[in-house]
Tab-separated table of C-alpha atoms and ligand atoms in Angstrom:
chain	number	residue	atom	x	y	z
A	107	MET	CA	107.371	104.319	82.802
A	108	PHE	CA	106.609	100.570	82.981
A	109	LEU	CA	103.192	99.388	82.206
A	110	MET	CA	101.953	97.525	85.365
A	111	ASP	CA	98.684	96.229	83.951
A	112	SER	CA	98.057	92.653	84.818
A	113	LEU	CA	101.602	92.058	86.063
A	114	ILE	CA	100.374	88.587	87.135
A	115	ARG	CA	99.140	87.544	83.666
A	116	ARG	CA	102.199	89.068	81.973
A	117	CYS	CA	104.563	87.157	84.321
A	118	ALA	CA	102.640	84.027	83.252
A	119	HIS	CA	104.214	83.993	79.796
A	120	SER	CA	107.103	86.473	79.927
A	121	ILE	CA	109.575	88.336	81.960
A	122	PRO	CA	108.399	91.922	82.143
A	123	PRO	CA	111.107	94.742	82.393
A	124	GLU	CA	110.181	95.702	85.903
A	125	VAL	CA	110.660	92.133	87.040
A	126	GLU	CA	114.238	92.118	85.541
A	127	VAL	CA	115.044	95.279	87.674
A	128	VAL	CA	113.805	93.865	91.001
A	129	ALA	CA	115.271	90.464	90.270
A	130	ARG	CA	118.700	92.033	89.766
A	131	ASP	CA	118.223	93.988	92.974
A	132	GLU	CA	117.359	90.688	94.962
A	133	GLY	CA	120.026	88.652	93.209
A	134	ILE	CA	117.296	86.190	91.874
A	135	ASP	CA	116.959	84.807	88.431
A	136	ALA	CA	114.408	86.846	86.609
A	137	ALA	CA	112.491	83.938	85.149
A	138	THR	CA	112.187	82.461	88.686
A	139	MET	CA	110.864	85.770	90.058
A	140	SER	CA	108.484	86.019	87.154
A	141	ARG	CA	107.059	82.661	87.835
A	142	ALA	CA	106.798	83.470	91.561
A	143	ILE	CA	104.707	86.646	90.779
A	144	ALA	CA	102.473	84.687	88.322
A	145	GLN	CA	101.805	82.180	91.302
A	146	GLY	CA	101.155	85.120	93.693
A	147	TRP	CA	104.214	84.325	95.925
A	148	VAL	CA	105.864	87.611	95.164
A	149	VAL	CA	104.292	91.135	94.509
A	150	ILE	CA	105.728	94.432	93.194
A	151	PRO	CA	103.390	97.192	94.547
A	152	ALA	CA	103.541	99.848	91.829
A	153	ASN	CA	100.552	101.920	90.682
A	154	PRO	CA	101.440	103.031	87.106
A	155	LYS	CA	100.306	106.539	87.888
A	156	ARG	CA	103.479	107.220	89.805
A	157	GLN	CA	107.028	106.393	89.143
A	158	HIS	CA	109.217	105.310	92.043
A	159	ARG	CA	111.823	102.778	93.154
A	160	LEU	CA	110.490	99.311	92.748
A	161	CYS	CA	110.559	96.678	95.447
A	162	ALA	CA	109.647	93.044	95.515
A	163	ILE	CA	108.050	91.407	98.548
A	164	GLY	CA	107.556	87.686	99.116
A	165	GLU	CA	109.306	84.282	98.813
A	166	GLY	CA	112.891	84.353	97.972
A	167	CYS	CA	113.149	88.068	98.374
A	168	ARG	CA	114.899	89.881	101.152
A	169	VAL	CA	112.528	90.625	104.020
A	170	LYS	CA	111.178	94.168	103.626
A	171	VAL	CA	110.277	96.806	106.041
A	172	ASN	CA	107.291	99.165	105.943
A	173	VAL	CA	107.156	102.292	108.212
A	174	ASN	CA	103.780	103.891	109.050
A	175	ILE	CA	103.602	107.701	109.089
A	176	GLY	CA	100.586	109.969	109.196
A	177	THR	CA	98.741	112.661	111.336
A	178	SER	CA	96.181	112.027	113.785
A	179	GLY	CA	93.147	114.093	115.246
A	180	ALA	CA	95.353	114.705	118.350
A	181	ARG	CA	98.571	115.894	116.398
A	182	CYS	CA	98.321	117.181	112.848
A	183	ASP	CA	101.550	118.341	111.484
A	184	PRO	CA	101.918	117.201	107.771
A	185	ASP	CA	105.562	118.574	107.476
A	186	LEU	CA	106.572	116.488	110.640
A	187	GLU	CA	105.093	113.401	108.993
A	188	CYS	CA	107.023	113.995	105.882
A	189	THR	CA	110.247	114.472	108.008
A	190	LYS	CA	109.467	111.101	109.521
A	191	GLY	CA	109.081	109.487	106.098
A	192	LYS	CA	112.405	110.951	104.996
A	193	ALA	CA	114.022	109.719	108.080
A	194	ALA	CA	112.498	106.316	107.687
A	195	LEU	CA	113.729	105.813	104.042
A	196	GLU	CA	117.216	107.103	105.116
A	197	ASN	CA	117.268	104.460	107.684
A	198	GLY	CA	116.427	101.639	105.426
A	199	ALA	CA	112.595	101.471	105.144
A	200	ASP	CA	111.471	99.894	101.879
A	201	THR	CA	107.946	101.197	101.791
A	202	LEU	CA	105.836	103.743	103.686
A	203	MET	CA	102.207	103.763	104.749
A	204	ASP	CA	100.254	107.007	105.135
A	205	LEU	CA	97.762	106.402	107.991
A	206	SER	CA	96.740	109.987	108.403
A	207	THR	CA	93.468	110.670	110.046
A	208	GLY	CA	93.899	114.432	110.808
A	209	GLY	CA	93.882	117.453	108.534
A	210	ASP	CA	93.427	117.602	104.721
A	211	LEU	CA	93.931	113.936	104.013
A	212	ALA	CA	94.164	114.121	100.250
A	213	ALA	CA	96.750	117.005	100.461
A	214	ILE	CA	98.798	115.209	103.002
A	215	ARG	CA	98.643	111.985	100.765
A	216	LYS	CA	99.792	113.991	97.802
A	217	LYS	CA	102.903	115.160	99.696
A	218	ILE	CA	103.699	111.620	100.885
A	219	LEU	CA	103.353	110.242	97.357
A	220	THR	CA	106.334	112.417	96.369
A	221	PHE	CA	108.543	110.072	98.197
A	222	ASP	CA	110.654	107.615	95.978
A	223	SER	CA	109.093	104.367	97.457
A	224	PRO	CA	105.882	102.186	97.238
A	225	ILE	CA	103.143	103.932	99.387
A	226	GLY	CA	100.288	102.262	101.153
A	227	THR	CA	97.133	103.597	102.591
A	228	VAL	CA	94.074	102.404	104.580
A	229	PRO	CA	91.145	104.137	102.757
A	230	VAL	CA	88.525	103.421	105.506
A	231	TYR	CA	90.198	105.984	107.727
A	232	GLU	CA	89.360	108.657	105.203
A	233	ALA	CA	85.868	107.274	104.638
A	234	VAL	CA	85.206	107.532	108.390
A	235	ARG	CA	86.582	111.076	108.625
A	236	ARG	CA	84.306	112.176	105.731
A	237	ALA	CA	81.139	110.350	107.177
A	238	GLY	CA	81.754	111.870	110.529
A	239	ASN	CA	81.887	108.383	112.400
A	240	ALA	CA	82.531	104.848	111.466
A	241	ALA	CA	78.825	103.683	111.742
A	242	ASP	CA	77.764	106.207	109.013
A	243	VAL	CA	80.204	105.061	106.308
A	244	ASP	CA	78.353	103.267	103.532
A	245	ALA	CA	79.404	101.207	100.550
A	246	ASP	CA	79.294	104.064	98.024
A	247	LEU	CA	81.425	106.267	100.157
A	248	LEU	CA	83.942	103.612	100.804
A	249	PHE	CA	84.464	102.568	97.240
A	250	ARG	CA	84.563	106.160	96.081
A	251	VAL	CA	87.562	106.758	98.636
A	252	ILE	CA	89.267	103.552	97.491
A	253	ARG	CA	89.012	104.615	93.832
A	254	GLU	CA	90.412	108.260	94.680
A	255	HIS	CA	93.377	106.626	96.464
A	256	CYS	CA	94.028	104.540	93.395
A	257	GLU	CA	93.627	107.479	91.175
A	258	GLN	CA	96.081	109.437	93.139
A	259	GLY	CA	98.888	106.844	92.829
A	260	VAL	CA	98.784	104.704	95.957
A	261	ASP	CA	100.466	101.370	95.339
A	262	PHE	CA	99.033	99.130	97.939
A	263	LEU	CA	95.864	99.344	99.994
A	264	THR	CA	94.971	97.702	103.428
A	265	LEU	CA	91.424	96.597	103.019
A	266	HIS	CA	89.726	94.832	105.859
A	267	CYS	CA	87.717	92.417	103.700
A	268	GLY	CA	87.876	89.506	106.231
A	269	VAL	CA	85.884	91.324	108.922
A	270	ASN	CA	82.571	89.866	108.021
A	271	ARG	CA	79.469	88.486	109.746
A	272	GLU	CA	81.423	85.192	110.225
A	273	SER	CA	84.297	86.511	112.030
A	274	LEU	CA	82.066	88.958	114.029
A	275	ALA	CA	80.035	85.889	115.135
A	276	ALA	CA	83.337	84.084	116.081
A	277	LEU	CA	84.293	87.199	118.308
A	278	LYS	CA	80.877	86.859	119.993
A	279	ALA	CA	81.056	83.127	120.418
A	280	ASP	CA	84.630	83.132	121.735
A	281	PRO	CA	85.161	86.607	123.560
A	282	ARG	CA	88.644	88.125	123.792
A	283	LEU	CA	90.111	90.120	126.575
A	284	MET	CA	90.786	93.088	124.191
A	285	GLY	CA	87.955	92.692	121.729
A	286	VAL	CA	89.258	94.292	118.461
A	287	VAL	CA	92.237	96.529	118.349
A	288	SER	CA	92.728	97.063	114.616
A	289	ARG	CA	91.347	100.519	113.839
A	290	GLY	CA	90.056	99.449	110.383
A	291	GLY	CA	88.632	96.279	111.946
A	292	VAL	CA	86.625	98.197	114.587
A	293	PHE	CA	85.426	100.757	111.899
A	294	HIS	CA	84.039	97.774	109.926
A	295	CYS	CA	82.472	96.246	112.960
A	296	ALA	CA	80.735	99.612	113.606
A	297	MET	CA	79.464	99.771	110.158
A	298	MET	CA	77.973	96.256	110.090
A	299	VAL	CA	76.391	96.447	113.441
A	300	LYS	CA	74.706	99.814	112.765
A	301	ARG	CA	73.355	98.832	109.405
A	302	ASP	CA	72.895	94.989	110.153
A	303	GLU	CA	74.649	94.409	106.821
A	304	GLU	CA	77.597	92.397	105.652
A	305	ASN	CA	80.980	94.351	105.169
A	306	PRO	CA	80.614	95.737	101.629
A	307	LEU	CA	84.420	94.896	101.157
A	308	PHE	CA	83.400	91.343	101.516
A	309	SER	CA	79.905	91.137	99.822
A	310	GLU	CA	81.024	93.275	96.919
A	311	TYR	CA	84.607	91.837	96.609
A	312	ASP	CA	84.515	91.304	92.905
A	313	TYR	CA	83.570	94.891	92.390
A	314	LEU	CA	86.563	95.880	94.697
A	315	LEU	CA	88.850	93.649	92.591
A	316	ASP	CA	87.637	95.411	89.421
A	317	ILE	CA	88.728	98.787	90.836
A	318	LEU	CA	92.043	97.568	91.918
A	319	SER	CA	92.591	95.619	88.663
A	320	GLU	CA	91.774	98.873	86.682
A	321	TYR	CA	94.566	100.699	88.573
A	322	SER	CA	97.006	97.783	89.070
A	323	VAL	CA	97.005	98.437	92.779
A	324	THR	CA	98.097	95.661	95.165
A	325	ILE	CA	95.630	94.491	97.881
A	326	SER	CA	96.819	93.859	101.320
A	327	LEU	CA	94.221	91.791	102.976
A	328	GLY	CA	93.985	93.501	106.474
A	329	ASP	CA	93.840	91.484	109.606
A	330	GLY	CA	90.975	93.393	111.430
A	331	MET	CA	90.698	90.478	113.881
A	332	ARG	CA	94.354	90.328	114.945
A	333	PRO	CA	94.822	89.553	118.607
A	334	GLY	CA	95.492	92.763	120.609
A	335	CYS	CA	97.129	91.017	123.618
A	336	ILE	CA	98.942	87.662	123.866
A	337	GLN	CA	95.959	86.328	125.991
A	338	ASP	CA	93.826	86.708	122.898
A	339	SER	CA	96.185	84.655	120.607
A	340	GLU	CA	94.317	81.458	120.559
A	341	ARG	CA	90.709	82.784	120.291
A	342	LEU	CA	88.588	81.864	117.400
A	343	ALA	CA	88.024	85.236	115.430
A	344	LYS	CA	91.429	85.548	114.040
A	345	SER	CA	91.539	81.933	112.574
A	346	VAL	CA	88.119	82.455	111.067
A	347	GLU	CA	89.418	85.596	109.448
A	348	TYR	CA	92.537	83.804	108.193
A	349	ILE	CA	90.393	81.283	106.428
A	350	THR	CA	88.323	83.888	104.758
A	351	LEU	CA	91.510	85.736	103.713
A	352	GLY	CA	92.774	82.590	102.168
A	353	LYS	CA	89.698	82.275	100.025
A	354	LEU	CA	89.775	86.007	99.172
A	355	ALA	CA	93.527	85.818	98.299
A	356	LYS	CA	92.694	82.972	95.677
A	357	ARG	CA	90.031	85.272	94.016
A	358	ALA	CA	92.439	88.135	93.943
A	359	LEU	CA	95.025	86.113	92.152
A	360	SER	CA	92.588	84.795	89.571
A	361	SER	CA	91.531	88.289	88.786
A	362	GLY	CA	95.070	89.292	88.155
A	363	VAL	CA	95.301	91.481	91.293
A	364	GLN	CA	98.495	91.214	93.283
A	365	ARG	CA	97.698	90.291	96.988
A	366	MET	CA	99.445	90.355	100.263
A	367	ILE	CA	98.047	89.172	103.690
A	368	GLU	CA	98.395	90.929	106.894
A	369	GLY	CA	99.257	88.754	109.895
A	370	PRO	CA	98.826	88.507	113.793
A	371	GLY	CA	99.595	91.291	116.223
A	372	HIS	CA	100.113	89.964	119.561
A	373	MET	CA	101.098	86.363	120.445
A	374	PRO	CA	103.460	84.306	122.493
A	375	LEU	CA	106.766	83.552	120.844
A	376	ASN	CA	106.059	79.906	120.709
A	377	HIS	CA	102.873	80.301	118.838
A	378	ILE	CA	104.401	82.281	116.001
A	379	GLY	CA	105.849	79.378	113.904
A	380	TYR	CA	102.651	77.470	113.509
A	381	ASN	CA	100.474	80.541	112.943
A	382	ILE	CA	102.845	81.854	110.094
A	383	ARG	CA	103.026	78.409	108.432
A	384	MET	CA	99.269	77.966	108.711
A	385	ILE	CA	98.571	81.465	107.147
A	386	LYS	CA	100.955	80.660	104.305
A	387	GLU	CA	99.301	77.287	103.696
A	388	ILE	CA	95.773	78.570	103.505
A	389	THR	CA	96.677	81.629	101.392
A	390	ASP	CA	98.671	79.761	98.741
A	391	ARG	CA	102.002	81.216	99.853
A	392	ALA	CA	100.767	84.831	99.569
A	393	PRO	CA	103.382	87.373	100.730
A	394	LEU	CA	102.855	87.915	104.457
A	395	TYR	CA	102.938	91.400	106.053
A	396	LEU	CA	103.196	91.484	109.844
A	397	LEU	CA	102.917	94.144	112.562
A	398	GLY	CA	105.062	92.491	115.226
A	399	PRO	CA	104.103	89.955	116.407
A	400	LEU	CA	104.463	91.530	119.886
A	401	VAL	CA	105.509	88.722	122.185
A	402	THR	CA	104.848	90.357	125.556
A	403	ASP	CA	102.371	93.031	126.625
A	404	ILE	CA	104.357	94.459	129.607
A	405	ALA	CA	107.222	96.337	127.854
A	406	PRO	CA	105.650	99.631	126.609
A	407	GLY	CA	108.389	102.160	125.657
A	408	TYR	CA	110.334	98.971	124.254
A	409	ASP	CA	107.686	97.623	121.991
A	410	HIS	CA	110.148	98.022	119.003
A	411	ILE	CA	112.388	95.504	120.666
A	412	VAL	CA	109.363	93.237	121.618
A	413	SER	CA	108.260	93.286	118.019
A	414	ALA	CA	111.638	92.669	116.711
A	415	ILE	CA	112.041	89.567	118.571
A	416	GLY	CA	108.595	88.324	117.243
A	417	GLY	CA	109.346	89.602	113.811
A	418	ALA	CA	112.592	87.713	113.427
A	419	VAL	CA	111.009	84.478	114.510
A	420	ALA	CA	108.250	85.075	112.076
A	421	CYS	CA	110.619	85.625	109.268
A	422	MET	CA	112.306	82.465	110.175
A	423	ASN	CA	108.998	80.761	109.644
A	424	GLY	CA	108.174	82.436	106.336
A	425	ALA	CA	107.073	86.038	106.953
A	426	ASP	CA	108.025	88.340	104.142
A	427	PHE	CA	107.445	92.012	105.229
A	428	LEU	CA	107.552	93.687	108.618
A	429	CYS	CA	105.907	96.766	109.717
A	430	MET	CA	107.970	99.013	111.917
A	431	VAL	CA	106.896	99.226	115.539
A	432	SER	CA	108.302	102.360	117.277
A	433	PRO	CA	109.135	102.849	120.960
A	434	SER	CA	105.942	104.924	121.140
A	435	GLU	CA	103.588	101.901	120.204
A	436	HIS	CA	100.663	101.874	122.400
A	437	LEU	CA	101.612	105.145	124.026
A	438	ALA	CA	101.631	108.193	121.463
A	439	LEU	CA	102.169	109.271	117.867
A	440	PRO	CA	105.845	108.739	117.245
A	441	LEU	CA	108.420	111.410	117.083
A	442	VAL	CA	111.078	111.594	114.343
A	443	GLU	CA	113.610	109.824	116.817
A	444	ASP	CA	111.096	107.006	117.457
A	445	ILE	CA	110.744	106.424	113.739
A	446	VAL	CA	114.619	106.268	113.327
A	447	GLU	CA	114.975	103.830	116.255
A	448	GLY	CA	112.079	101.645	115.201
A	449	THR	CA	113.132	101.455	111.666
A	450	ARG	CA	116.696	100.516	112.473
A	451	VAL	CA	115.453	97.714	114.897
A	452	ALA	CA	112.914	96.500	112.421
A	453	LYS	CA	115.880	96.325	109.721
A	454	ILE	CA	117.869	94.284	112.166
A	455	ALA	CA	114.915	91.819	112.670
A	456	ALA	CA	114.405	91.689	108.812
A	457	HIS	CA	118.246	91.019	108.355
A	458	ILE	CA	118.166	88.279	111.043
A	459	GLY	CA	115.141	86.618	109.353
A	460	ASP	CA	117.017	86.711	106.060
A	461	LEU	CA	119.959	84.809	107.529
A	462	THR	CA	117.667	81.994	108.422
A	463	LYS	CA	115.868	81.807	105.111
A	464	LYS	CA	118.433	79.926	102.924
A	465	GLU	CA	120.489	76.982	104.150
A	466	ARG	CA	123.699	78.230	105.737
A	467	GLY	CA	122.476	81.690	104.802
A	468	TYR	CA	124.279	83.187	107.851
A	469	GLN	CA	127.554	82.452	105.882
A	470	THR	CA	127.133	85.633	103.899
A	471	PRO	CA	130.351	87.598	103.107
A	472	HIS	CA	129.060	90.502	105.060
A	473	GLU	CA	128.769	88.475	108.265
A	474	ILE	CA	132.050	86.711	107.658
A	475	GLN	CA	133.922	89.973	107.004
A	476	MET	CA	132.672	91.589	110.191
A	477	ALA	CA	133.983	88.449	112.250
A	478	GLU	CA	137.337	88.959	110.493
A	479	ALA	CA	137.442	92.670	111.270
A	480	ARG	CA	136.586	91.899	114.844
A	481	LYS	CA	139.441	89.431	115.038
A	482	ARG	CA	141.904	91.991	113.570
A	483	LEU	CA	140.489	94.734	115.951
A	484	ASP	CA	140.053	96.720	112.780
A	485	TRP	CA	137.569	99.229	113.905
A	486	ASP	CA	137.069	101.295	110.815
A	487	THR	CA	136.174	98.223	108.781
A	488	GLN	CA	133.675	97.247	111.555
A	489	PHE	CA	131.958	100.584	111.426
A	490	GLN	CA	131.838	100.272	107.566
A	491	LEU	CA	130.310	96.838	107.667
A	492	ALA	CA	127.846	97.476	110.636
A	493	LEU	CA	124.096	98.047	109.700
A	494	PHE	CA	124.364	101.323	111.667
A	495	GLY	CA	127.940	102.136	111.857
A	496	ASP	CA	127.496	105.691	113.051
A	497	VAL	CA	126.021	104.227	116.397
A	498	ALA	CA	128.807	101.784	116.791
A	499	LYS	CA	131.480	104.367	116.160
A	500	LYS	CA	130.070	106.733	118.653
A	501	ILE	CA	129.901	104.246	121.410
A	502	HIS	CA	133.270	102.744	120.721
A	503	GLU	CA	135.026	106.193	120.732
A	504	ARG	CA	133.403	107.662	123.852
A	505	ASP	CA	136.309	106.352	125.891
A	506	GLY	CA	138.942	107.672	123.432
A	507	GLU	CA	140.500	105.833	120.483
A	508	ARG	CA	142.371	102.699	121.393
A	509	GLU	CA	143.627	99.471	119.909
A	510	THR	CA	141.162	97.336	121.822
A	511	CYS	CA	137.863	98.668	123.430
A	512	SER	CA	137.285	100.014	126.980
A	513	MET	CA	135.179	96.798	127.899
A	514	CYS	CA	138.366	94.688	128.893
A	515	GLY	CA	141.085	97.159	128.009
A	516	ASP	CA	144.527	95.513	128.419
A	517	LEU	CA	142.774	92.178	129.052
A	518	CYS	CA	141.338	91.829	125.604
A	519	ALA	CA	140.558	88.275	124.891
A	520	VAL	CA	140.560	88.830	121.096
A	521	LYS	CA	144.100	90.232	121.238
A	522	MET	CA	145.370	87.659	123.695
A	523	ILE	CA	144.095	84.691	121.675
A	524	GLN	CA	145.746	85.954	118.513
A	525	GLU	CA	149.124	86.124	120.194
A	526	ILE	CA	148.542	82.570	121.797
A	527	LEU	CA	147.628	81.142	118.386
A	528	GLU	CA	150.586	82.574	116.623
A	529	LYS	CA	152.890	81.026	119.255
A	530	ILE	CA	151.151	77.681	118.967
A	531	ASN	CA	151.260	77.799	115.129
A	532	LYS	CA	155.000	78.583	115.089
A	533	LYS	CA	155.779	75.511	117.185
B	643	SF4	S1	138.403	94.579	124.735
B	643	SF4	FE1	137.040	92.894	125.420
B	643	SF4	S2	135.078	93.468	124.346
B	643	SF4	FE2	136.599	94.817	123.496
B	643	SF4	S3	137.364	93.833	121.645
B	643	SF4	FE3	138.714	92.972	123.183
B	643	SF4	S4	137.767	91.231	124.043
B	643	SF4	FE4	136.119	92.443	122.803
């Protein structure tokens, strides 16, 4: 097992073996990746207490996809959540997050931690369950739960350190239609208001970093003030939180703790570019992890598509990590088929984002080979090259096997132009 202690510091003067592994996987020079980790531009979430497939997230790496699974108080079936986790990984998820809030949370997490992938959690959910309600969570309980998650082998933790008095004041000064929609964000607001105290994750941030450093766990600085509808995109609270997260990201890096930033939830498509570039700038290019952004609020049932449109544009502007949104978003806890569909759509968004990240990146052999196979009407090769060839094959073959497809039949433009070009070229 690799030793993950102070990966940032080790990368500053060497190329650790785990970096060699992920660099090979990404097709990046290992020395370049090591420098990027030392600068905080790339993270490898990996708690040394657990061995699993490693995955790099950040600049120069392929865009990664996370899938959230987990029970709720309304539906608690741990085996079903494990089936969802398996389905997500089989369909291309790079990481999983256990967001369970119902049942024996430690036991469910233990099961989910057997998956061969980086696993993230949101410890405040468990703290709220133990306290009975959000307002009764105190600093001791919260830090105890964080330590337990680290001890159990969780690789990255979403911690809403930026939901502080300042961002709460901004919310009051510049009210939003949806208020706060982040579950973790609301829990911290409840704690702060009840106790009239600062969020302990903010006021005792150095202590928090000590715990994460001890366990080599990556911090995902949560966006508790993310907008919950596109009408809230330009309100103050989220920007105040970003600025705080930028400062906290710098402190994490100097403490040797790998950090990611979580980004905006709902916003119009034309706001995405400058938001992403601004977050990257004020966080010193920390890896950026997004749920969405959802670019309209009136398509429930299709929010996976809405999110993929926003996600692709976000990746084009520098986002590194997409959280899967399922067709059940805003409606219900997802089923296995929702997870499959959402994961596939998120993978497509990530791939489209990757194609925009390098100059002429769209000219990858894979894309070129697909165009060539289409030109030849070579269906088998198309299915092999397709991201999800099983679906493509099923659709193509529903009208029977044929040389062209049933869309134009004997009036196939692809076939006709080949014949025309052959004649022209013979002249
Ligand atoms: S039949 Fe029409 S849709 Fe199908 S391959 Fe030919 S041109 Fe394309």
